[in-house]
Structures are given as C-alpha cells and as structure tokens.
Amino acid sequence: MKSKHNIKSIEEGNKMKTNRTFLHAWDMVIKNKRAYTMLSVTILLSFTFLLSYLMYIDSNYMTEYGRDIYTDGKIIQAMCPHDGDNVSFDLFLESLKDIENTHYYIWETSVVNQNYYVEGMPRFITILPENVWGVHNDIYTRVFRTTDKEFVLEKNQAIVSTEMYKALKKEFGKEKIIIDFPVQTVDEGAHFLKLEVVDGCYASDIGQSNALDSIYISYDTIRDVDYASDNREALIRSDNPQAVIENMRNLSIAGTSTYENKLSSFVQILNKIQLKHIISIVLFIVLGINLYSSFKNALNDRKFEIGVKRAVGASKKNIIKQFLYEGIIVVVLNLLLAAVLTSIIFIIYKIVMLTVFDKTLVVFISRYSIMIFLIVGVSMTVIFSLLFAIQSSKVEIIRHLKSE
C-alpha cells in the first residue's frame, strides 16, 4: 500500500512533467511561429468576426431600446386634450386617488413673447406646483438642480439651464440675479415677470446630459397673469402603471408610459434574439470548418517533426499532450487578440458614427453574448486542440521519415 508521502511525490512529479510539457509546447509555438502565424490569421479573423457580430447586434439593441430597458417602468405622462376638455382630464386625475402608491403633479408650459426674444434666452416657461416629487421634461428625461437641492421654488424665483446660470452669474457677480422675463399673454401681448434666478439645472437622459430650453417658475409667480398656456400635462409615478394606463384609455386621454415602451422593446428584442441564435449557429459551423482546415494544414507542416520524435521514443500520449497544449495556447492567444481588435474596431466605428452621421452609438455587449462567445471559444479550443493532438499521433512514422 502506497504511503501518503509516495502519493504526494507522484503528484508533484506529474505536475512537473505537465509544466515541462506546457513549456515545451510554448517553445514549439515560438519555434514554429511562421506556421502558427498563418494559422492565427484564420483563427483571429474568425473569432473577431463572431465577437464583432455579437457586439454589433447588442450595440444596436442598446442604442435603439436602451432607454426603455433601463428607465423606471413606472412613469406615465398624460396630456390634457388640446380641445380644452378639462373635464375628462380632471376625472382622470381624480381616478388616480383610488390607485395605491400613485403620485403625480401637474405642470403647464407657456412661451416667451417673440417680440422681446433675445438669442440665448429660454423659449419656454415651465410652471410647476409647490410640491414636486421629481421634475421631468418627459418620461425619460429628469431635470436636476445644479446644487443637488430639492426642486422647490418660492414666488418670483426661477431656475434656468446650468449654462445660462453661469453666464448670468458672471454678469451679475455677487449681486442677486434679477431679470425681467417676457411671458406671452392670451391677447398675444407681453407680461414682464421680475424673477430672481436662484440656480441652474440640467437634464439627465439615461446618463446623457441634454441642453435645456426652458425657465422654471412656480404657479404662485404667474397666478395673477393671463398667460398663454401652451399645454397642461401630468407626470405620474405608480407601482400599478397598468391601472393608470387603463384609466387613461377609458377616458381617451393621450399619453405615453415607460411601462408600455418597456414591454414593446422586450418583444422586439426577443424576436431579434431568435435571429441571433440562428446566425450564431451558422457562424459556429462556418468557423469550425475554417479552423479544421487551418489545423490540418498546420499539422501537415509538422509531420516530419512528429516522425522524428516518435522514432526517438516519444509515446503517442506525449505527442497528444504537446499538440493539445500548443493548440490551446494558440487559440487562447487569438481569443484575447480578437477581444482587443474588436474593441478597437468599435471605438473607431463609434467615432465615425458620431462625426460623420451625428449619431451616438452605445457600444455594448451583453452577458449573454459574452457567454455565447466564451462557449464557442472554449468548445472550439477543446475540440480542435484535441483533434489536432489526436491526428498528430496517427502520423505514419516510417513513411514520413523516408519522404524527407
């Protein structure tokens, strides 16, 4: 019966043999770099093409549907009918009280009188109530104060875009920023509001800042003015968006919601994922054929070497292990190079899309696509490295030595 010491010695000996075989395989890859470079061209292009395809599809998904996927699915925007049917709109707002965990606020927009408009001035006036749980321009775009304070406005106070606030701050210095702002009245005249600008603000749309073209004031500031109302809307957040949307439809209230857009996007993505599966399988087969041909050509260049090793006493097992390690080294290196090359390609692609087509591309690859790439990469590494190794052990020694 073998002692624990002997078993440990055997394990250490096997580990050392494996390390020597691996180092020898690495040396042979370097020694046969010309042949492996030719092989690597096919492998690198194959894996780069597969990874680029997966990243291209995912980037298009994210660019087209990213806002819907990652935004809060509980936001609803309802618009008061332009025909002046405030009754239906008010009934809808009243119905929200019966839906648990539902909050809303109403805001209006007015416009600046064009006779007094100056370049750089906001074109719109957003009129907010006293208590606002979160200011939005739409269901996707939330507005934040530059100072990160709550969006609370007292009478005759105003908030403008960060850019405009910086310009006004530079002009007024340490003094209060007091401006006269021309609001369009119902009779198409102008009413000048004397406003104290207290802060700047910016809009965040899924992490992307957007320019604002509005000045924010409270209802108290404009309550006594017969201003021209451009529209009246409600911004709602509910843990039960389906019920809110159903009430909207029943009362024929126009609106949009992140919940419906999210569902629609998921349906579109699921349909495209099925196509992605089919194309990935086809690519797997094509890549497999290319890799098999490439490994076979590489093996033909090494038959004399194999014959010599067998002639001097190398066993089939040793030959298989050496070529298995060589195959793994080459494929793994090309997998890493494919990842680097694909990243460079998409950085260039993003720059071209932005500068030439003025389109912002969201470069993205999903965990699912990474898993597909790794499964394909690992399976091809194991399959073709083993195939490469096994075929190397079947080389007819005498015939190839005589041919040389």
GROMACS .gro file of C-alpha atoms in nm:
model
  404
    1MET     CA    1   0.000   0.000   0.000
    2LYS     CA    2   0.142   0.339  -0.105
    3SER     CA    3   0.219   0.589   0.169
    4LYS     CA    4   0.090   0.946   0.166
    5HIS     CA    5   0.447   1.065   0.110
    6ASN     CA    6   0.480   0.850  -0.204
    7ILE     CA    7   0.143   0.966  -0.338
    8LYS     CA    8   0.244   1.329  -0.284
    9SER     CA    9   0.577   1.268  -0.459
   10ILE     CA   10   0.398   1.112  -0.756
   11GLU     CA   11   0.156   1.408  -0.777
   12GLU     CA   12   0.443   1.656  -0.766
   13GLY     CA   13   0.627   1.458  -1.032
   14ASN     CA   14   0.321   1.458  -1.260
   15LYS     CA   15   0.280   1.832  -1.206
   16MET     CA   16   0.642   1.893  -1.302
   17LYS     CA   17   0.601   1.679  -1.616
   18THR     CA   18   0.290   1.876  -1.711
   19ASN     CA   19   0.474   2.205  -1.661
   20ARG     CA   20   0.767   2.083  -1.871
   21THR     CA   21   0.530   1.968  -2.145
   22PHE     CA   22   0.350   2.302  -2.141
   23LEU     CA   23   0.677   2.498  -2.155
   24HIS     CA   24   0.797   2.275  -2.438
   25ALA     CA   25   0.467   2.339  -2.619
   26TRP     CA   26   0.519   2.714  -2.574
   27ASP     CA   27   0.874   2.685  -2.712
   28MET     CA   28   0.743   2.492  -3.013
   29VAL     CA   29   0.480   2.761  -3.078
   30ILE     CA   30   0.760   3.020  -3.082
   31LYS     CA   31   0.982   2.796  -3.296
   32ASN     CA   32   0.701   2.736  -3.546
   33LYS     CA   33   0.575   3.093  -3.532
   34ARG     CA   34   0.554   3.121  -3.912
   35ALA     CA   35   0.317   2.825  -3.938
   36TYR     CA   36   0.119   2.935  -3.634
   37THR     CA   37   0.102   3.292  -3.762
   38MET     CA   38  -0.062   3.163  -4.080
   39LEU     CA   39  -0.298   2.955  -3.867
   40SER     CA   40  -0.366   3.252  -3.638
   41VAL     CA   41  -0.484   3.469  -3.927
   42THR     CA   42  -0.781   3.238  -3.980
   43ILE     CA   43  -0.848   3.192  -3.608
   44LEU     CA   44  -0.817   3.564  -3.530
   45LEU     CA   45  -1.041   3.670  -3.817
   46SER     CA   46  -1.296   3.402  -3.727
   47PHE     CA   47  -1.322   3.498  -3.360
   48THR     CA   48  -1.308   3.871  -3.436
   49PHE     CA   49  -1.594   3.831  -3.683
   50LEU     CA   50  -1.804   3.638  -3.431
   51LEU     CA   51  -1.739   3.881  -3.144
   52SER     CA   52  -1.792   4.184  -3.370
   53TYR     CA   53  -2.125   4.042  -3.487
   54LEU     CA   54  -2.242   3.984  -3.128
   55MET     CA   55  -2.128   4.331  -3.018
   56TYR     CA   56  -2.282   4.496  -3.325
   57ILE     CA   57  -2.622   4.339  -3.255
   58ASP     CA   58  -2.608   4.425  -2.884
   59SER     CA   59  -2.492   4.781  -2.952
   60ASN     CA   60  -2.782   4.832  -3.192
   61TYR     CA   61  -3.022   4.692  -2.931
   62MET     CA   62  -2.885   4.926  -2.666
   63THR     CA   63  -2.884   5.230  -2.897
   64GLU     CA   64  -3.243   5.165  -3.007
   65TYR     CA   65  -3.401   5.021  -2.693
   66GLY     CA   66  -3.160   5.108  -2.410
   67ARG     CA   67  -3.369   5.396  -2.281
   68ASP     CA   68  -3.675   5.175  -2.250
   69ILE     CA   69  -3.487   4.884  -2.092
   70TYR     CA   70  -3.306   5.075  -1.818
   71THR     CA   71  -3.551   5.352  -1.734
   72ASP     CA   72  -3.800   5.334  -1.448
   73GLY     CA   73  -4.101   5.139  -1.580
   74LYS     CA   74  -4.346   5.324  -1.354
   75ILE     CA   75  -4.352   5.668  -1.518
   76ILE     CA   76  -4.660   5.788  -1.711
   77GLN     CA   77  -4.713   6.120  -1.885
   78ALA     CA   78  -5.072   6.231  -1.953
   79MET     CA   79  -5.164   6.528  -2.173
   80CYS     CA   80  -5.469   6.747  -2.128
   81PRO     CA   81  -5.669   6.746  -2.458
   82HIS     CA   82  -5.591   7.047  -2.677
   83ASP     CA   83  -5.965   7.091  -2.745
   84GLY     CA   84  -5.997   7.222  -2.390
   85ASP     CA   85  -6.175   6.915  -2.249
   86ASN     CA   86  -6.054   6.968  -1.894
   87VAL     CA   87  -6.343   6.761  -1.757
   88SER     CA   88  -6.203   6.428  -1.885
   89PHE     CA   89  -5.855   6.523  -1.771
   90ASP     CA   90  -5.976   6.619  -1.423
   91LEU     CA   91  -6.176   6.294  -1.398
   92PHE     CA   92  -5.863   6.102  -1.487
   93LEU     CA   93  -5.661   6.283  -1.219
   94GLU     CA   94  -5.938   6.214  -0.967
   95SER     CA   95  -5.923   5.841  -1.052
   96LEU     CA   96  -5.556   5.829  -0.953
   97LYS     CA   97  -5.654   5.870  -0.588
   98ASP     CA   98  -5.801   5.518  -0.596
   99ILE     CA   99  -5.475   5.358  -0.716
  100GLU     CA  100  -5.235   5.275  -0.434
  101ASN     CA  101  -4.879   5.411  -0.432
  102THR     CA  102  -4.952   5.656  -0.711
  103HIS     CA  103  -4.815   6.011  -0.709
  104TYR     CA  104  -4.849   6.286  -0.964
  105TYR     CA  105  -4.809   6.654  -1.025
  106ILE     CA  106  -4.945   6.885  -1.295
  107TRP     CA  107  -4.738   7.136  -1.485
  108GLU     CA  108  -4.806   7.382  -1.762
  109THR     CA  109  -4.586   7.540  -2.023
  110SER     CA  110  -4.606   7.887  -2.168
  111VAL     CA  111  -4.385   8.065  -2.421
  112VAL     CA  112  -4.173   8.376  -2.435
  113ASN     CA  113  -4.315   8.671  -2.628
  114GLN     CA  114  -4.126   8.667  -2.958
  115ASN     CA  115  -4.118   9.047  -2.985
  116TYR     CA  116  -3.883   9.055  -2.687
  117TYR     CA  117  -3.694   8.734  -2.753
  118VAL     CA  118  -3.313   8.759  -2.739
  119GLU     CA  119  -3.075   8.490  -2.865
  120GLY     CA  120  -2.977   8.259  -2.580
  121MET     CA  121  -3.296   8.325  -2.384
  122PRO     CA  122  -3.513   8.020  -2.294
  123ARG     CA  123  -3.807   7.981  -2.535
  124PHE     CA  124  -4.041   7.810  -2.288
  125ILE     CA  125  -4.165   7.867  -1.936
  126THR     CA  126  -4.234   7.556  -1.727
  127ILE     CA  127  -4.480   7.632  -1.449
  128LEU     CA  128  -4.451   7.396  -1.152
  129PRO     CA  129  -4.670   7.339  -0.845
  130GLU     CA  130  -4.537   7.393  -0.494
  131ASN     CA  131  -4.470   7.025  -0.419
  132VAL     CA  132  -4.292   6.829  -0.690
  133TRP     CA  133  -4.161   6.475  -0.627
  134GLY     CA  134  -3.935   6.486  -0.933
  135VAL     CA  135  -3.918   6.728  -1.226
  136HIS     CA  136  -3.927   6.565  -1.569
  137ASN     CA  137  -3.922   6.705  -1.922
  138ASP     CA  138  -4.075   6.378  -2.042
  139ILE     CA  139  -4.098   6.016  -1.926
  140TYR     CA  140  -3.726   5.962  -1.990
  141THR     CA  141  -3.567   6.295  -1.904
  142ARG     CA  142  -3.541   6.406  -1.545
  143VAL     CA  143  -3.424   6.756  -1.450
  144PHE     CA  144  -3.187   6.814  -1.158
  145ARG     CA  145  -3.071   7.132  -0.989
  146THR     CA  146  -2.700   7.201  -1.025
  147THR     CA  147  -2.665   7.231  -0.647
  148ASP     CA  148  -2.847   6.897  -0.594
  149LYS     CA  149  -3.110   7.071  -0.380
  150GLU     CA  150  -3.481   6.985  -0.398
  151PHE     CA  151  -3.670   7.145  -0.686
  152VAL     CA  152  -3.864   7.388  -0.466
  153LEU     CA  153  -3.940   7.738  -0.596
  154GLU     CA  154  -4.079   8.027  -0.397
  155LYS     CA  155  -4.279   8.309  -0.552
  156ASN     CA  156  -4.079   8.512  -0.808
  157GLN     CA  157  -3.790   8.265  -0.807
  158ALA     CA  158  -3.665   8.094  -1.122
  159ILE     CA  159  -3.426   7.820  -1.228
  160VAL     CA  160  -3.258   7.821  -1.571
  161SER     CA  161  -3.016   7.590  -1.751
  162THR     CA  162  -2.670   7.548  -1.600
  163GLU     CA  163  -2.511   7.723  -1.898
  164MET     CA  164  -2.738   8.027  -1.871
  165TYR     CA  165  -2.696   8.042  -1.493
  166LYS     CA  166  -2.316   8.052  -1.528
  167ALA     CA  167  -2.343   8.334  -1.783
  168LEU     CA  168  -2.578   8.534  -1.557
  169LYS     CA  169  -2.358   8.471  -1.254
  170LYS     CA  170  -2.061   8.608  -1.445
  171GLU     CA  171  -2.261   8.918  -1.544
  172PHE     CA  172  -2.414   8.993  -1.201
  173GLY     CA  173  -2.120   8.884  -0.985
  174LYS     CA  174  -2.209   8.870  -0.615
  175GLU     CA  175  -2.537   9.057  -0.661
  176LYS     CA  176  -2.872   8.881  -0.684
  177ILE     CA  177  -2.960   8.779  -1.038
  178ILE     CA  178  -3.279   8.974  -1.113
  179ILE     CA  179  -3.422   8.955  -1.467
  180ASP     CA  180  -3.737   9.075  -1.644
  181PHE     CA  181  -3.881   8.785  -1.842
  182PRO     CA  182  -4.145   8.847  -2.117
  183VAL     CA  183  -4.430   8.595  -2.096
  184GLN     CA  184  -4.678   8.564  -2.384
  185THR     CA  185  -5.032   8.662  -2.277
  186VAL     CA  186  -5.361   8.533  -2.413
  187ASP     CA  187  -5.409   8.851  -2.622
  188GLU     CA  188  -5.058   8.794  -2.771
  189GLY     CA  189  -4.912   9.073  -2.565
  190ALA     CA  190  -4.626   9.051  -2.320
  191HIS     CA  191  -4.620   9.050  -1.942
  192PHE     CA  192  -4.280   9.100  -1.779
  193LEU     CA  193  -4.213   8.884  -1.475
  194LYS     CA  194  -3.948   9.013  -1.237
  195LEU     CA  195  -3.762   8.696  -1.141
  196GLU     CA  196  -3.472   8.611  -0.915
  197VAL     CA  197  -3.266   8.334  -1.075
  198VAL     CA  198  -3.154   8.114  -0.785
  199ASP     CA  199  -2.990   7.816  -0.953
  200GLY     CA  200  -2.910   7.628  -1.271
  201CYS     CA  201  -3.033   7.286  -1.378
  202TYR     CA  202  -2.951   7.009  -1.620
  203ALA     CA  203  -3.142   6.721  -1.777
  204SER     CA  204  -3.028   6.363  -1.743
  205ASP     CA  205  -3.148   6.114  -2.002
  206ILE     CA  206  -3.009   5.770  -1.907
  207GLY     CA  207  -2.679   5.926  -1.810
  208GLN     CA  208  -2.657   6.168  -2.103
  209SER     CA  209  -2.681   6.539  -2.030
  210ASN     CA  210  -2.906   6.741  -2.257
  211ALA     CA  211  -2.939   7.114  -2.318
  212LEU     CA  212  -3.250   7.278  -2.169
  213ASP     CA  213  -3.458   7.545  -2.339
  214SER     CA  214  -3.688   7.628  -2.052
  215ILE     CA  215  -3.705   7.850  -1.745
  216TYR     CA  216  -3.875   7.702  -1.437
  217ILE     CA  217  -4.107   7.906  -1.215
  218SER     CA  218  -4.385   7.834  -0.963
  219TYR     CA  219  -4.761   7.877  -1.010
  220ASP     CA  220  -4.757   8.144  -0.739
  221THR     CA  221  -4.530   8.355  -0.959
  222ILE     CA  222  -4.768   8.364  -1.255
  223ARG     CA  223  -5.105   8.302  -1.090
  224ASP     CA  224  -5.236   8.657  -1.149
  225VAL     CA  225  -5.116   8.674  -1.511
  226ASP     CA  226  -5.345   8.591  -1.804
  227TYR     CA  227  -5.070   8.389  -1.970
  228ALA     CA  228  -5.098   8.184  -2.288
  229SER     CA  229  -5.090   7.819  -2.185
  230ASP     CA  230  -4.911   7.604  -2.441
  231ASN     CA  231  -5.011   7.274  -2.281
  232ARG     CA  232  -5.109   7.114  -1.950
  233GLU     CA  233  -4.969   6.778  -1.851
  234ALA     CA  234  -4.948   6.538  -1.560
  235LEU     CA  235  -4.641   6.338  -1.467
  236ILE     CA  236  -4.734   6.023  -1.275
  237ARG     CA  237  -4.533   5.758  -1.094
  238SER     CA  238  -4.724   5.448  -0.992
  239ASP     CA  239  -4.649   5.099  -0.863
  240ASN     CA  240  -4.951   4.991  -1.070
  241PRO     CA  241  -4.892   5.154  -1.411
  242GLN     CA  242  -5.135   4.915  -1.583
  243ALA     CA  243  -5.428   5.059  -1.385
  244VAL     CA  244  -5.323   5.417  -1.462
  245ILE     CA  245  -5.289   5.340  -1.834
  246GLU     CA  246  -5.629   5.166  -1.838
  247ASN     CA  247  -5.794   5.477  -1.688
  248MET     CA  248  -5.619   5.694  -1.947
  249ARG     CA  249  -5.752   5.481  -2.232
  250ASN     CA  250  -6.105   5.468  -2.088
  251LEU     CA  251  -6.120   5.849  -2.073
  252SER     CA  252  -5.944   5.895  -2.410
  253ILE     CA  253  -5.654   6.081  -2.251
  254ALA     CA  254  -5.344   6.096  -2.469
  255GLY     CA  255  -5.018   5.998  -2.309
  256THR     CA  256  -4.718   5.774  -2.301
  257SER     CA  257  -4.553   5.548  -2.045
  258THR     CA  258  -4.221   5.382  -1.982
  259TYR     CA  259  -4.414   5.065  -1.891
  260GLU     CA  260  -4.566   5.020  -2.237
  261ASN     CA  261  -4.244   5.120  -2.412
  262LYS     CA  262  -4.051   4.873  -2.200
  263LEU     CA  263  -4.286   4.587  -2.293
  264SER     CA  264  -4.274   4.678  -2.661
  265SER     CA  265  -3.893   4.688  -2.656
  266PHE     CA  266  -3.868   4.348  -2.489
  267VAL     CA  267  -4.092   4.194  -2.758
  268GLN     CA  268  -3.874   4.343  -3.032
  269ILE     CA  269  -3.556   4.222  -2.862
  270LEU     CA  270  -3.690   3.867  -2.813
  271ASN     CA  271  -3.778   3.848  -3.183
  272LYS     CA  272  -3.427   3.959  -3.278
  273ILE     CA  273  -3.263   3.720  -3.030
  274GLN     CA  274  -3.416   3.426  -3.218
  275LEU     CA  275  -3.248   3.551  -3.537
  276LYS     CA  276  -2.928   3.598  -3.337
  277HIS     CA  277  -2.938   3.231  -3.233
  278ILE     CA  278  -2.973   3.110  -3.591
  279ILE     CA  279  -2.692   3.330  -3.723
  280SER     CA  280  -2.466   3.232  -3.430
  281ILE     CA  281  -2.516   2.861  -3.509
  282VAL     CA  282  -2.437   2.921  -3.877
  283LEU     CA  283  -2.125   3.118  -3.779
  284PHE     CA  284  -2.020   2.838  -3.542
  285ILE     CA  285  -2.037   2.583  -3.825
  286VAL     CA  286  -1.850   2.808  -4.069
  287LEU     CA  287  -1.582   2.889  -3.811
  288GLY     CA  288  -1.548   2.519  -3.731
  289ILE     CA  289  -1.485   2.430  -4.095
  290ASN     CA  290  -1.227   2.709  -4.126
  291LEU     CA  291  -1.047   2.606  -3.808
  292TYR     CA  292  -1.041   2.237  -3.905
  293SER     CA  293  -0.884   2.320  -4.242
  294SER     CA  294  -0.630   2.551  -4.078
  295PHE     CA  295  -0.526   2.297  -3.813
  296LYS     CA  296  -0.497   2.026  -4.077
  297ASN     CA  297  -0.265   2.243  -4.287
  298ALA     CA  298  -0.055   2.323  -3.978
  299LEU     CA  299  -0.029   1.951  -3.899
  300ASN     CA  300   0.100   1.870  -4.249
  301ASP     CA  301   0.396   2.103  -4.188
  302ARG     CA  302   0.486   1.918  -3.865
  303LYS     CA  303   0.468   1.554  -3.979
  304PHE     CA  304   0.844   1.511  -4.015
  305GLU     CA  305   0.898   1.654  -3.666
  306ILE     CA  306   0.641   1.412  -3.526
  307GLY     CA  307   0.808   1.122  -3.704
  308VAL     CA  308   1.147   1.208  -3.552
  309LYS     CA  309   1.002   1.234  -3.200
  310ARG     CA  310   0.826   0.901  -3.235
  311ALA     CA  311   1.143   0.742  -3.373
  312VAL     CA  312   1.348   0.850  -3.069
  313GLY     CA  313   1.095   0.708  -2.825
  314ALA     CA  314   0.821   0.969  -2.769
  315SER     CA  315   0.490   0.799  -2.689
  316LYS     CA  316   0.156   0.882  -2.853
  317LYS     CA  317   0.044   1.022  -2.518
  318ASN     CA  318   0.336   1.266  -2.510
  319ILE     CA  319   0.269   1.376  -2.868
  320ILE     CA  320  -0.102   1.427  -2.792
  321LYS     CA  321  -0.028   1.633  -2.478
  322GLN     CA  322   0.225   1.852  -2.657
  323PHE     CA  323  -0.002   1.932  -2.952
  324LEU     CA  324  -0.303   1.973  -2.723
  325TYR     CA  325  -0.117   2.240  -2.527
  326GLU     CA  326   0.008   2.404  -2.847
  327GLY     CA  327  -0.348   2.423  -2.981
  328ILE     CA  328  -0.480   2.566  -2.654
  329ILE     CA  329  -0.202   2.829  -2.641
  330VAL     CA  330  -0.266   2.943  -2.999
  331VAL     CA  331  -0.645   2.957  -2.970
  332VAL     CA  332  -0.647   3.133  -2.629
  333LEU     CA  333  -0.400   3.396  -2.751
  334ASN     CA  334  -0.617   3.457  -3.056
  335LEU     CA  335  -0.929   3.484  -2.840
  336LEU     CA  336  -0.761   3.761  -2.640
  337LEU     CA  337  -0.636   3.933  -2.956
  338ALA     CA  338  -0.988   3.909  -3.105
  339ALA     CA  339  -1.130   4.088  -2.798
  340VAL     CA  340  -0.870   4.367  -2.829
  341LEU     CA  341  -0.916   4.401  -3.206
  342THR     CA  342  -1.297   4.410  -3.174
  343SER     CA  343  -1.273   4.683  -2.908
  344ILE     CA  344  -1.054   4.895  -3.137
  345ILE     CA  345  -1.292   4.841  -3.430
  346PHE     CA  346  -1.591   4.959  -3.228
  347ILE     CA  347  -1.411   5.262  -3.086
  348ILE     CA  348  -1.336   5.370  -3.444
  349TYR     CA  349  -1.693   5.282  -3.551
  350LYS     CA  350  -1.840   5.493  -3.268
  351ILE     CA  351  -1.621   5.792  -3.361
  352VAL     CA  352  -1.721   5.762  -3.729
  353MET     CA  353  -2.093   5.739  -3.642
  354LEU     CA  354  -2.067   6.049  -3.423
  355THR     CA  355  -1.853   6.267  -3.652
  356VAL     CA  356  -1.990   6.164  -3.993
  357PHE     CA  357  -2.354   6.070  -3.920
  358ASP     CA  358  -2.406   6.270  -3.596
  359LYS     CA  359  -2.541   5.957  -3.426
  360THR     CA  360  -2.442   5.848  -3.077
  361LEU     CA  361  -2.379   5.474  -3.073
  362VAL     CA  362  -2.393   5.296  -2.738
  363VAL     CA  363  -2.116   5.034  -2.757
  364PHE     CA  364  -2.238   4.741  -2.551
  365ILE     CA  365  -2.214   4.364  -2.526
  366SER     CA  366  -2.449   4.166  -2.305
  367ARG     CA  367  -2.351   3.894  -2.060
  368TYR     CA  368  -2.550   3.656  -2.279
  369SER     CA  369  -2.335   3.739  -2.584
  370ILE     CA  370  -2.016   3.710  -2.379
  371MET     CA  371  -2.137   3.367  -2.269
  372ILE     CA  372  -2.201   3.267  -2.632
  373PHE     CA  373  -1.854   3.387  -2.733
  374LEU     CA  374  -1.686   3.206  -2.443
  375ILE     CA  375  -1.880   2.884  -2.507
  376VAL     CA  376  -1.787   2.893  -2.875
  377GLY     CA  377  -1.428   2.985  -2.792
  378VAL     CA  378  -1.380   2.722  -2.520
  379SER     CA  379  -1.557   2.447  -2.715
  380MET     CA  380  -1.357   2.521  -3.029
  381THR     CA  381  -1.036   2.535  -2.825
  382VAL     CA  382  -1.101   2.195  -2.668
  383ILE     CA  383  -1.244   2.026  -2.978
  384PHE     CA  384  -0.987   2.140  -3.231
  385SER     CA  385  -0.690   2.119  -2.995
  386LEU     CA  386  -0.785   1.759  -2.915
  387LEU     CA  387  -0.847   1.683  -3.281
  388PHE     CA  388  -0.515   1.843  -3.369
  389ALA     CA  389  -0.341   1.639  -3.098
  390ILE     CA  390  -0.506   1.306  -3.182
  391GLN     CA  391  -0.435   1.342  -3.554
  392SER     CA  392  -0.072   1.421  -3.474
  393SER     CA  393  -0.040   1.083  -3.300
  394LYS     CA  394  -0.161   0.899  -3.611
  395VAL     CA  395   0.121   1.017  -3.835
  396GLU     CA  396   0.291   0.721  -4.011
  397ILE     CA  397   0.649   0.748  -3.884
  398ILE     CA  398   0.849   0.547  -4.138
  399ARG     CA  399   0.673   0.684  -4.447
  400HIS     CA  400   0.729   1.048  -4.348
  401LEU     CA  401   1.091   0.990  -4.243
  402LYS     CA  402   1.165   0.823  -4.577
  403SER     CA  403   0.993   1.106  -4.767
  404GLU     CA  404   1.233   1.352  -4.604
   0.00000   0.00000   0.00000
